[in-house]
XYZ file of C-alpha atoms in Angstrom:
326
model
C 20.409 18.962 38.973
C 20.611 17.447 35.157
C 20.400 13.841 34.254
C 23.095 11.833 33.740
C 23.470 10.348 30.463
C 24.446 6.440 30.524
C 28.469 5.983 30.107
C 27.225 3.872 26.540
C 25.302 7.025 25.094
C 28.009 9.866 25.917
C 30.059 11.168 22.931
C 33.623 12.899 22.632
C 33.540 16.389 22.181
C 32.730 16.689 18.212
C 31.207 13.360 17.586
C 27.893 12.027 16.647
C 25.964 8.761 16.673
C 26.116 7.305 13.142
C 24.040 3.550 12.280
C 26.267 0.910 12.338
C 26.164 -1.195 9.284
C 25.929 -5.321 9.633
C 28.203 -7.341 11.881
C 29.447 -4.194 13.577
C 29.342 -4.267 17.471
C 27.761 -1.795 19.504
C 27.935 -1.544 23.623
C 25.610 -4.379 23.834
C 26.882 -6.789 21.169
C 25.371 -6.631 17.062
C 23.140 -3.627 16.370
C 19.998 -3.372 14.058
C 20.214 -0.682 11.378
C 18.423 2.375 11.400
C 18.872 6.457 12.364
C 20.965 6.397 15.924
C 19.942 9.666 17.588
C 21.196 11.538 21.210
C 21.017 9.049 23.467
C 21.673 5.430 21.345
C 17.658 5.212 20.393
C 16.531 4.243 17.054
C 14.600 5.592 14.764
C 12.445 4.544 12.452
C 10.757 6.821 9.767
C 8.203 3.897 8.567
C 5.002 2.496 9.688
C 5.052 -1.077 9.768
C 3.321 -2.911 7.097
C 1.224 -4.689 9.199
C -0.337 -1.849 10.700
C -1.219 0.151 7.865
C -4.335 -0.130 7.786
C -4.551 1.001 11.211
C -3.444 4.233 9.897
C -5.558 4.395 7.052
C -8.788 3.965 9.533
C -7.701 6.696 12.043
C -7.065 9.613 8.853
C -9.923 8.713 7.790
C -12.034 8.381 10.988
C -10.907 11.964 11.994
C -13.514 13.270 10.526
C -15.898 11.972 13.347
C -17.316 13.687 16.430
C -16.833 11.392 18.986
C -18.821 11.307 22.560
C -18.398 9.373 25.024
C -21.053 7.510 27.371
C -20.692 4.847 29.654
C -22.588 2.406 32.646
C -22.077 -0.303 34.868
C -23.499 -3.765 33.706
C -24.901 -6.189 36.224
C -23.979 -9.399 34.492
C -25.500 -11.598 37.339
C -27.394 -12.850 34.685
C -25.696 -13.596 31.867
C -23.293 -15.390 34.045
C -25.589 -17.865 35.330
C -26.568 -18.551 31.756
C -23.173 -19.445 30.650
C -22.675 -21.378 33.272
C -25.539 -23.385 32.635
C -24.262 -23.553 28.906
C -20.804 -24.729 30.375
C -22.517 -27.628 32.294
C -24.545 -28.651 29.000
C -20.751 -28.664 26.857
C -21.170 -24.921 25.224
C -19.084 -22.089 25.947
C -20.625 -18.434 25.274
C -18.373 -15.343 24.884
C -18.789 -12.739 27.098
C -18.551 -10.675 23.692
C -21.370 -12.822 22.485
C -24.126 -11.570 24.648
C -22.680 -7.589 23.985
C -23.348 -8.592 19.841
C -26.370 -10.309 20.247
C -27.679 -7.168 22.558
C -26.249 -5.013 20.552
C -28.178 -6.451 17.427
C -31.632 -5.834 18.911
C -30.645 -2.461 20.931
C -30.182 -1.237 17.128
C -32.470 -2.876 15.487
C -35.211 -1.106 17.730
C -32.896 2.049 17.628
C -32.423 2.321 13.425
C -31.598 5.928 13.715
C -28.217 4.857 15.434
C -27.831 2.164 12.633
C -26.695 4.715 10.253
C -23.452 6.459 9.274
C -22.868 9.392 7.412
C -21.892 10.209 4.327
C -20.137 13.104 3.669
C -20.489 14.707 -0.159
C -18.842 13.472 -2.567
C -16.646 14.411 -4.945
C -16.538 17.644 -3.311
C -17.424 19.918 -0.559
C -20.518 21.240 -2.109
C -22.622 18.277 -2.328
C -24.970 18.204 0.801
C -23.859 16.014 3.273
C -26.718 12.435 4.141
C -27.621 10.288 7.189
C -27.798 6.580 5.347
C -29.761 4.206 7.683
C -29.194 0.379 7.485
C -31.886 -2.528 7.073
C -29.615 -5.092 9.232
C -26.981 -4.723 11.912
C -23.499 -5.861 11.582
C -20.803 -5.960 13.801
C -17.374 -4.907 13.679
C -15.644 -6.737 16.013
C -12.077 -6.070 16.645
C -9.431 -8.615 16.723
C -5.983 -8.817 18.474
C -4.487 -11.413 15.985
C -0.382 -12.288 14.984
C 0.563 -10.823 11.267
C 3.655 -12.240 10.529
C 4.371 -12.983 14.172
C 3.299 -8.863 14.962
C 0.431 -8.033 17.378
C -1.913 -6.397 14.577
C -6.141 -5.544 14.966
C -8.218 -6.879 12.680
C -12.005 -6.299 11.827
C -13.779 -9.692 11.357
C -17.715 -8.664 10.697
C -20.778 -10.633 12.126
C -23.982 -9.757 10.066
C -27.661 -10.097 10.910
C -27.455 -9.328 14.237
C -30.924 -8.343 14.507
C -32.106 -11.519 14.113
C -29.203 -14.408 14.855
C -29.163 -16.172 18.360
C -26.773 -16.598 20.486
C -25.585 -19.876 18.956
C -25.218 -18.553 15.585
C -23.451 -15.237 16.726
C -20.958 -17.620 19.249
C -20.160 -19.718 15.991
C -19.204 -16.619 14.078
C -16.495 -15.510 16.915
C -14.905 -18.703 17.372
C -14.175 -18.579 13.380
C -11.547 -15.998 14.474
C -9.737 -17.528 17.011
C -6.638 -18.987 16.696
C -3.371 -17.716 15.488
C -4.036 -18.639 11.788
C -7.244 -16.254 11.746
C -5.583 -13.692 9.531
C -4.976 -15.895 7.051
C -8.942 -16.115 6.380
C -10.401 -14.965 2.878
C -12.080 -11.814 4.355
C -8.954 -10.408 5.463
C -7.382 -10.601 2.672
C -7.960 -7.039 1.921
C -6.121 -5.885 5.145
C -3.225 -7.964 3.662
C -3.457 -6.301 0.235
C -3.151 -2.603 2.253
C -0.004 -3.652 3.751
C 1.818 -4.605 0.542
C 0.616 -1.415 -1.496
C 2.983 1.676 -1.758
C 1.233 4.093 1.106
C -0.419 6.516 -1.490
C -1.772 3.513 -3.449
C -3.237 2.024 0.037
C -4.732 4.975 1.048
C -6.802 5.702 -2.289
C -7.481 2.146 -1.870
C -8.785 2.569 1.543
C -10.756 5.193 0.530
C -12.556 4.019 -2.324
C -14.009 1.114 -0.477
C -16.032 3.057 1.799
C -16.568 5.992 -0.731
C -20.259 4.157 -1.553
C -21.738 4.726 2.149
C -24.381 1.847 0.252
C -21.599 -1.051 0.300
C -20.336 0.063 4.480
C -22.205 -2.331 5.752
C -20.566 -4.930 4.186
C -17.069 -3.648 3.995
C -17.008 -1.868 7.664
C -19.967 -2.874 9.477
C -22.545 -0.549 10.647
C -21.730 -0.969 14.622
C -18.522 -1.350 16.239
C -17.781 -3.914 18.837
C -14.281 -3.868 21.169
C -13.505 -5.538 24.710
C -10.584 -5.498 26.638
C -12.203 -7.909 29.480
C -9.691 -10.450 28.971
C -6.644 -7.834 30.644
C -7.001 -6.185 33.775
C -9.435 -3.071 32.249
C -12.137 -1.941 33.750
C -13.086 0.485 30.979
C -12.317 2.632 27.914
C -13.335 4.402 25.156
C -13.064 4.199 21.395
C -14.304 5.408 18.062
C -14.851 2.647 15.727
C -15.771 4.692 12.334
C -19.645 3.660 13.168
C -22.132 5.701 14.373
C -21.730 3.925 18.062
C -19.097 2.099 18.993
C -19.907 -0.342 22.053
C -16.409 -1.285 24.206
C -16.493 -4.123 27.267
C -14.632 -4.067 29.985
C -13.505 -7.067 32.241
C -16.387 -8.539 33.935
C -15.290 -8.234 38.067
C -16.830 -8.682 41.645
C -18.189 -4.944 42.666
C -20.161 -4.347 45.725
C -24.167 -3.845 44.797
C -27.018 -3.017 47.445
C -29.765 -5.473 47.506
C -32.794 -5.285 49.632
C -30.474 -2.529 51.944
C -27.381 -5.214 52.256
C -24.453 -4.588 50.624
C -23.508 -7.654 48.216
C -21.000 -8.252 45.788
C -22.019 -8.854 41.955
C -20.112 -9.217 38.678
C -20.141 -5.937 36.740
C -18.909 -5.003 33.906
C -18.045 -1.297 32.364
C -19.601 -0.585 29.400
C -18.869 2.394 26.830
C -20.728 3.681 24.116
C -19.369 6.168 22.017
C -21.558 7.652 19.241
C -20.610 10.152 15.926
C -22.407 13.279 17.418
C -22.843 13.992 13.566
C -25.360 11.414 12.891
C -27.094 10.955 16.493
C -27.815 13.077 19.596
C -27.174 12.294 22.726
C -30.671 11.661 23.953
C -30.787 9.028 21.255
C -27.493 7.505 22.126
C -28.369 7.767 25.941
C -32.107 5.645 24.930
C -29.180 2.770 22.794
C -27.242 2.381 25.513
C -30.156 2.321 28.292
C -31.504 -0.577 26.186
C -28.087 -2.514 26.213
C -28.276 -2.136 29.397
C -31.708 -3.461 30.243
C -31.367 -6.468 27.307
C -27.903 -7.135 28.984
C -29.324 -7.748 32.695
C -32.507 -9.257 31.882
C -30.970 -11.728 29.042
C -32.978 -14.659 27.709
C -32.882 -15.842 24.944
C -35.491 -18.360 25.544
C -32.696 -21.166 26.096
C -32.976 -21.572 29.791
C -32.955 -24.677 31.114
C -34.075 -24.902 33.770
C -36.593 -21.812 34.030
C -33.891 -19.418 35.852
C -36.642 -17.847 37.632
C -37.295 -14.144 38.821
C -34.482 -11.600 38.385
C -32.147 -12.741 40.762
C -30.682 -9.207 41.064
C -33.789 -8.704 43.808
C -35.575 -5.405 45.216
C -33.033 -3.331 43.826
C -34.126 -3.865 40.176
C -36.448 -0.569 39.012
C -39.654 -2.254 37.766
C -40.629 0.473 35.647
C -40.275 0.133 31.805
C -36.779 1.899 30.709
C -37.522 5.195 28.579
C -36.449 4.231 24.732
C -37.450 0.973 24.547
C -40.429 1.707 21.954
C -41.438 -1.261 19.837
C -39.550 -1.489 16.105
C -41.267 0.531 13.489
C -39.946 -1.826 10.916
């Protein structure tokens, strides 16, 4: 049995699909231009623009060794402290507490703060592991370019030391619609309007010093998709880890032997198998974990008192979590 083809997309014996040029009619009223193939669909032979860039990251993030590692957050506790922010007239990010966890996980953890940097200008120099002094985020966007869905990288910097205020007042400088008109994307908006070779030698060159990353790409890559109805996924950000939320959600825990429900949330860690093993990315993500579920930042108020995950909370200390050496 063969599929019928719609009665619009058949052609007379000898006959072909050709574009139609402006003002002509097609089956369903004015047609766009472009390469009409079997079938009535168009083709289009160019990347948009606005996404560029996009495609300039993923040839050049090919060259990573991606792994993949992921747990279940208990976010009991992070979600009684922005509630208690929300009845004092602050709003916290879920995406907040993931950067500001993030920026101590790695800061105790600098041998995941690192990228590599492959030899340069050829094949023969030796390959190096550069580590970084300070942890900055790359935290991806889903922002309108020209009225186009396009991702953006907005960076938030000294995340080893910033609180939770400071890293919340970074984020909310990206919302909004107008975000990509901001100063520090203004070299996304340069990539777009360069002839393709031109962009990607452009592209290139500002990551060829693995010295300047940091400020140009970050050194740890942040995602979340919590605000749609995923529960998790998996990406490689061009950083030694990349860290990717899920939506937070109402999951059955036990607790003391009684089956409870709590709000989890799936979290991914991905790591460059090139720079890291994964003992030390299991140790990064193991510390998320713990900083994530035990969260204080000292600006409780009141005292929110003993875990209130209960019995079911492992009181040993998590393997990993050795002092900084720096």
């Amino acid at each position: 049995m063969g599929l019928a083809v719609p009665p619009q997309a058949r052609d007379s014996p000898g006959t072909r699909h050709r574009p139609q040029g402006p003002g002509r009619q097609g089956p369903g009223g004015p047609q766009p231009q472009g390469d009409l193939r079997a079938g009535g669909v168009r083709v289009s032979t160019t990347v948009v623009r606005r996404r560029r860039h996009t495609l300039y990251f993923l040839e050049w993030a090919a060259a990573q060794r991606p792994v993949h590692l992921d747990t279940d957050v208990d976010m009991t506790r992070i979600q009684a402290h922005r509630a208690a922010a929300r009845d004092n007239g602050r709003r916290y990010s879920v995406v907040s507490y993931l950067l500001y966890a993030a920026g101590r996980a790695l800061d105790r953890h600098p041998e995941a703060n690192a990228v590599m940097a492959p030899g340069w200008p050829g094949p023969l120099r030796r390959p190096r592991i550069v580590r970084f002094d300070g942890v900055t985020a790359k935290l991806a966007l889903d922002r309108p370019v020209e009225g186009e869905r396009t991702v953006l990288s907005a960076l938030v910097p000294g995340l080893e030391s910033a609180n939770l205020r400071e890293i919340q007042e970074r984020v909310d400088r990206y919302h909004g619609e107008q975000a990509a008109e901001l100063p520090e994307f203004k070299g996304v908006r340069m990539l777009g309007r360069l002839p393709v070779p031109l962009g990607r030698a452009a592209f290139a060159a500002a990551l060829r010093d693995p010295r300047r990353r940091a400020g140009v790409f970050g050194t740890v890559s942040v995602s979340s998709l919590g605000h749609r109805e995923v529960d998790g996924f998996h990406s490689a950000g061009g950083t030694a880890v990349t860290l990717c939320a899920g939506r937070v959600v109402d999951r059955a825990v036990v607790r003391d032997g009684v089956v409870v429900p709590a709000p989890m949330m799936r979290l991914g860690l991905t790591f460059d198998h090139r720079v890291i093993d994964g003992a030390t990315a299991a140790d990064v993500l193991s510390d998320l974990h713990h900083t994530m579920e035990t969260f204080d930042d000292g600006t409780w108020a009141p005292d929110p008192g003993p875990d209130p995950r209960g019995a079911d909370r492992d009181p040993r200390p998590l393997g990993g979590l050795e002092p900084s050496t720096h």
